Amino acid sequence: MDTLFPFNDELSQRLGLPVESPTYTDSNNNSDSDKTTCDDKYSLRPRSLRRRNTEQGVEKASKTRTPKPKQKPAPLSKYRRKTANARERSRMREINQAFETLRRAVPALYASNVGTNEKLTKITTLRLAMKYISTLKAVLNGPELANSDLLSDCSDLDCLLLESDGESLPLRSDFSDHSLTPADFAVDFPDESLTSVDFSPLSTDFSDHLSSFDPFLSDIS
DNA sequence: TAGGCCATCTGGTCCT
DNA sequence: AGGACCAGATGGCCTA
């Protein structure tokens, strides 16, 4: 009998089953798709001393106190814990794939790490995406927004893109052209249908071609 | 070495 | 009952 999870030692003790020293080889035995990502990556870590002490403390305390009316549900079985972990990894993997899609969707030319292998962090990606959306909206509403406080505070698109919740996104130091161009969009939306789009804010052609974004939108949904 | 970022485990809660 | 979602805890890795 393999003891795959730390809590199973306690469970085994309660059930009177033999307790083995932890091997923490969960994902190596997983039958799900995690095998393909990496074996060591998903191996379980030994339970930390602090957590052990905490749980022991809770256990001791529960012996001295009066029993609570509401009993805690029993811990998940080994099988269910294992499958729950696999589902959680799968869920997180989906989220990370969505982040990767988002990274590719937002213009990376504003990031300081352009040209390096450094990828945008999750929070930076989200902030950049928010500002990217704001910028696109500003471009769409060009004439109206030109007179708004938004643009009076931020005189160029970089300002819109880089200001985020009081924090600045990294700005590429040698970036001199401070306006979005069709080429910039083409990088992120290489679809051929976009290459002929006139990105002028006043262009009706631009609005007409907004539907070209639909494939991207459906891709991330 | 401290801090940021991340992956993973875990238990709680809500939903079907 | 079981799955989805979430947040807290933890430890590894990397960088300034």
Coordinates of C-alpha atoms (C1' of nucleotides) in Angstrom, one line a residue:
Chain A
M1 CA 0.0 0.0 0.0
D2 CA 1.5 3.3 -1.0
T3 CA 1.1 6.3 1.1
L4 CA 0.8 9.0 -1.4
F5 CA -0.5 11.9 0.7
P6 CA 0.6 13.3 3.9
F7 CA -2.9 13.2 5.5
N8 CA -3.2 9.6 4.6
D9 CA -0.7 8.8 7.4
E10 CA -3.1 10.2 9.9
L11 CA -6.0 8.5 8.1
S12 CA -4.2 5.2 8.1
Q13 CA -3.5 5.6 11.8
R14 CA -7.1 6.2 12.5
L15 CA -8.1 3.2 10.4
G16 CA -5.4 1.1 12.0
L17 CA -3.6 0.7 8.8
P18 CA 0.2 0.5 8.5
V19 CA 1.8 3.8 8.0
E20 CA 4.7 4.1 5.6
S21 CA 7.2 6.8 5.2
P22 CA 6.0 9.2 2.5
T23 CA 7.2 8.7 -1.0
Y24 CA 5.4 11.6 -2.5
T25 CA 5.2 10.2 -6.0
D26 CA 1.7 11.1 -6.7
S27 CA 1.8 12.5 -10.2
N28 CA 4.3 10.0 -11.3
N29 CA 1.6 7.4 -10.9
N30 CA -1.1 9.6 -12.3
S31 CA -3.0 8.4 -15.2
D32 CA -4.0 11.8 -16.4
S33 CA -2.4 14.0 -18.9
D34 CA 0.0 15.5 -16.4
K35 CA 2.5 12.9 -17.3
T36 CA 3.3 14.7 -20.4
T37 CA 4.2 18.0 -18.7
C38 CA 6.9 16.8 -16.4
D39 CA 7.1 14.1 -13.8
D40 CA 9.1 15.9 -11.2
K41 CA 7.1 19.0 -11.5
Y42 CA 4.0 17.4 -10.0
S43 CA 5.6 15.3 -7.4
L44 CA 4.4 16.0 -3.9
R45 CA 6.5 17.9 -1.5
P46 CA 7.0 16.5 2.0
R47 CA 4.7 18.0 4.5
S48 CA 6.2 21.0 6.1
L49 CA 7.1 20.9 9.8
R50 CA 4.9 23.9 10.5
R51 CA 1.8 22.3 9.0
R52 CA 2.5 19.1 10.9
N53 CA 2.8 21.0 14.1
T54 CA -0.3 23.0 13.3
E55 CA -2.4 20.0 12.7
Q56 CA -1.0 18.2 15.7
G57 CA -1.9 21.2 17.8
V58 CA -5.4 21.2 16.4
E59 CA -5.7 17.6 17.2
K60 CA -4.5 18.1 20.8
A61 CA -6.7 21.0 21.3
S62 CA -9.7 19.1 20.1
K63 CA -9.1 16.5 22.7
T64 CA -9.3 19.0 25.6
R65 CA -12.2 21.0 24.3
T66 CA -15.8 20.1 24.4
P67 CA -16.8 18.4 21.1
K68 CA -18.3 20.8 18.6
P69 CA -21.9 20.1 17.5
K70 CA -20.9 20.1 13.9
Q71 CA -18.4 17.5 12.9
K72 CA -16.0 18.1 10.2
P73 CA -16.5 15.9 7.2
A74 CA -14.0 13.1 6.9
P75 CA -11.1 13.8 4.7
L76 CA -11.3 12.7 1.1
S77 CA -10.3 9.2 0.4
K78 CA -7.0 8.6 -1.2
Y79 CA -8.5 8.1 -4.5
R80 CA -10.7 11.1 -4.4
R81 CA -7.9 13.3 -3.1
K82 CA -5.8 12.1 -6.0
T83 CA -8.4 12.8 -8.6
A84 CA -9.3 16.2 -7.0
N85 CA -5.6 17.2 -7.2
A86 CA -5.5 16.1 -10.9
R87 CA -8.6 18.1 -11.6
E88 CA -7.1 21.1 -9.9
R89 CA -3.9 20.8 -11.9
S90 CA -5.9 20.5 -15.0
R91 CA -8.0 23.5 -14.1
M92 CA -4.9 25.6 -13.4
R93 CA -3.4 24.4 -16.6
E94 CA -6.4 25.7 -18.5
I95 CA -6.1 29.0 -16.7
N96 CA -2.4 29.2 -17.6
Q97 CA -3.2 28.4 -21.3
A98 CA -5.7 31.3 -21.2
F99 CA -3.0 33.5 -19.8
E100 CA -0.7 32.4 -22.6
T101 CA -3.3 33.3 -25.2
L102 CA -3.8 36.7 -23.5
R103 CA 0.0 37.3 -23.6
R104 CA 0.0 36.7 -27.3
A105 CA -3.0 39.0 -27.8
V106 CA -1.7 42.1 -26.1
P107 CA 1.0 44.1 -27.7
A108 CA 4.3 43.1 -26.3
L109 CA 6.1 46.0 -27.8
Y110 CA 5.6 48.0 -24.7
A111 CA 7.2 45.5 -22.4
S112 CA 10.8 46.0 -21.2
N113 CA 11.5 42.3 -21.8
V114 CA 11.0 42.5 -25.5
G115 CA 13.7 40.5 -27.3
T116 CA 14.4 38.4 -24.2
N117 CA 12.8 35.1 -23.3
E118 CA 11.2 36.7 -20.2
K119 CA 7.5 36.4 -20.4
L120 CA 5.0 38.8 -18.9
T121 CA 3.9 37.9 -15.5
K122 CA 0.2 37.1 -14.9
I123 CA -0.5 40.3 -13.2
T124 CA 1.3 42.3 -15.8
T125 CA -0.5 40.5 -18.5
L126 CA -3.8 41.3 -17.0
R127 CA -3.0 45.0 -16.5
L128 CA -1.6 45.3 -20.0
A129 CA -4.7 43.7 -21.4
M130 CA -7.0 46.0 -19.4
K131 CA -5.1 49.0 -20.8
Y132 CA -5.1 47.5 -24.2
I133 CA -8.8 47.2 -24.2
S134 CA -9.1 50.8 -22.9
T135 CA -6.9 51.9 -25.7
L136 CA -8.9 50.1 -28.3
K137 CA -12.0 51.6 -27.0
A138 CA -10.4 55.0 -27.1
V139 CA -9.4 54.4 -30.7
L140 CA -12.9 53.4 -31.6
N141 CA -14.5 56.4 -29.9
G142 CA -11.7 58.6 -31.2
P143 CA -13.4 62.0 -31.5
E144 CA -15.4 61.7 -28.3
L145 CA -12.5 60.5 -26.2
A146 CA -10.2 63.1 -27.7
N147 CA -11.9 65.7 -25.6
S148 CA -12.3 63.6 -22.5
D149 CA -10.4 63.7 -19.3
L150 CA -8.9 60.4 -20.1
L151 CA -6.9 61.8 -23.0
S152 CA -6.3 65.2 -21.4
D153 CA -4.6 63.3 -18.6
C154 CA -2.8 60.9 -20.8
S155 CA -1.7 62.6 -24.0
D156 CA -0.6 59.5 -25.8
L157 CA -1.5 55.8 -26.0
D158 CA 1.6 54.8 -24.0
C159 CA 0.2 56.6 -21.1
L160 CA -3.0 54.7 -21.4
L161 CA -1.3 51.5 -21.7
L162 CA 1.3 51.9 -19.0
E163 CA -0.7 53.4 -16.2
S164 CA -2.4 50.7 -14.3
D165 CA -3.7 50.8 -10.8
G166 CA -1.0 53.2 -9.8
E167 CA 1.7 51.0 -11.1
S168 CA 3.6 51.2 -14.3
L169 CA 4.2 48.5 -16.7
P170 CA 7.8 48.1 -17.8
L171 CA 8.5 50.3 -20.8
R172 CA 11.0 49.4 -23.4
S173 CA 13.6 52.1 -23.1
D174 CA 14.4 52.4 -26.7
F175 CA 10.8 52.6 -27.8
S176 CA 10.4 55.8 -29.7
D177 CA 7.3 55.5 -31.8
H178 CA 4.5 56.2 -29.3
S179 CA 1.5 55.3 -31.4
L180 CA -0.1 52.1 -32.4
T181 CA 0.2 51.3 -36.0
P182 CA -1.5 48.7 -38.2
A183 CA 1.7 46.8 -38.1
D184 CA 1.4 46.6 -34.3
F185 CA -2.0 45.0 -34.6
A186 CA -0.8 42.7 -37.3
V187 CA 1.8 41.3 -35.0
D188 CA -0.9 40.2 -32.5
F189 CA -3.6 39.4 -35.0
P190 CA -1.7 38.0 -37.9
D191 CA -4.9 37.0 -39.6
E192 CA -4.8 38.0 -43.2
S193 CA -8.1 39.8 -42.9
L194 CA -6.6 42.3 -40.6
T195 CA -3.7 43.3 -42.7
S196 CA -5.9 45.5 -44.9
V197 CA -7.6 47.2 -42.0
D198 CA -7.3 51.0 -41.8
F199 CA -6.7 51.6 -38.1
S200 CA -7.3 55.3 -38.3
P201 CA -9.7 56.2 -35.4
L202 CA -12.0 58.0 -37.7
S203 CA -12.2 55.3 -40.2
T204 CA -15.4 53.5 -40.7
D205 CA -13.4 50.8 -42.3
F206 CA -12.0 50.1 -38.9
S207 CA -15.4 49.6 -37.3
D208 CA -16.4 47.5 -40.2
H209 CA -13.5 45.2 -39.7
L210 CA -14.0 44.8 -36.0
S211 CA -15.7 41.5 -36.7
S212 CA -12.3 40.3 -37.7
F213 CA -11.6 40.0 -34.0
D214 CA -14.3 37.5 -33.5
P215 CA -12.0 34.5 -34.2
F216 CA -9.7 35.7 -31.5
L217 CA -12.6 36.3 -29.1
S218 CA -14.0 32.9 -29.7
D219 CA -10.6 31.4 -29.3
I220 CA -10.2 32.7 -25.7
S221 CA -13.7 31.9 -24.6
Chain B
dT1 C1' 19.5 37.2 1.0
dA2 C1' 15.0 39.2 0.5
dG3 C1' 11.2 39.5 -2.4
dG4 C1' 8.5 38.3 -6.5
dC5 C1' 6.4 34.8 -9.0
dC6 C1' 4.8 30.5 -9.6
dA7 C1' 3.0 25.5 -9.1
dT8 C1' 1.0 22.5 -6.2
dC9 C1' -1.6 20.7 -2.3
dT10 C1' -5.5 21.2 0.5
dG11 C1' -9.9 22.0 2.6
dG12 C1' -14.1 24.7 2.4
dT13 C1' -18.1 26.1 -0.2
dC14 C1' -21.4 26.0 -3.8
dC15 C1' -23.6 23.9 -7.5
dT16 C1' -25.6 20.1 -10.4
Chain C
dA1 C1' -22.1 12.4 -4.1
dG2 C1' -19.0 14.4 -6.9
dG3 C1' -17.1 18.2 -9.5
dA4 C1' -15.9 23.2 -10.0
dC5 C1' -14.2 27.0 -7.9
dC6 C1' -11.6 29.4 -4.6
dA7 C1' -8.2 31.0 -1.2
dG8 C1' -4.6 29.9 2.1
dA9 C1' -0.3 27.6 2.8
dT10 C1' 4.0 26.1 1.3
dG11 C1' 8.3 25.6 -1.0
dG12 C1' 11.1 26.1 -5.3
dC13 C1' 13.2 29.1 -8.6
dC14 C1' 15.0 33.4 -10.1
dT15 C1' 16.6 38.1 -9.8
dA16 C1' 18.2 42.5 -7.9

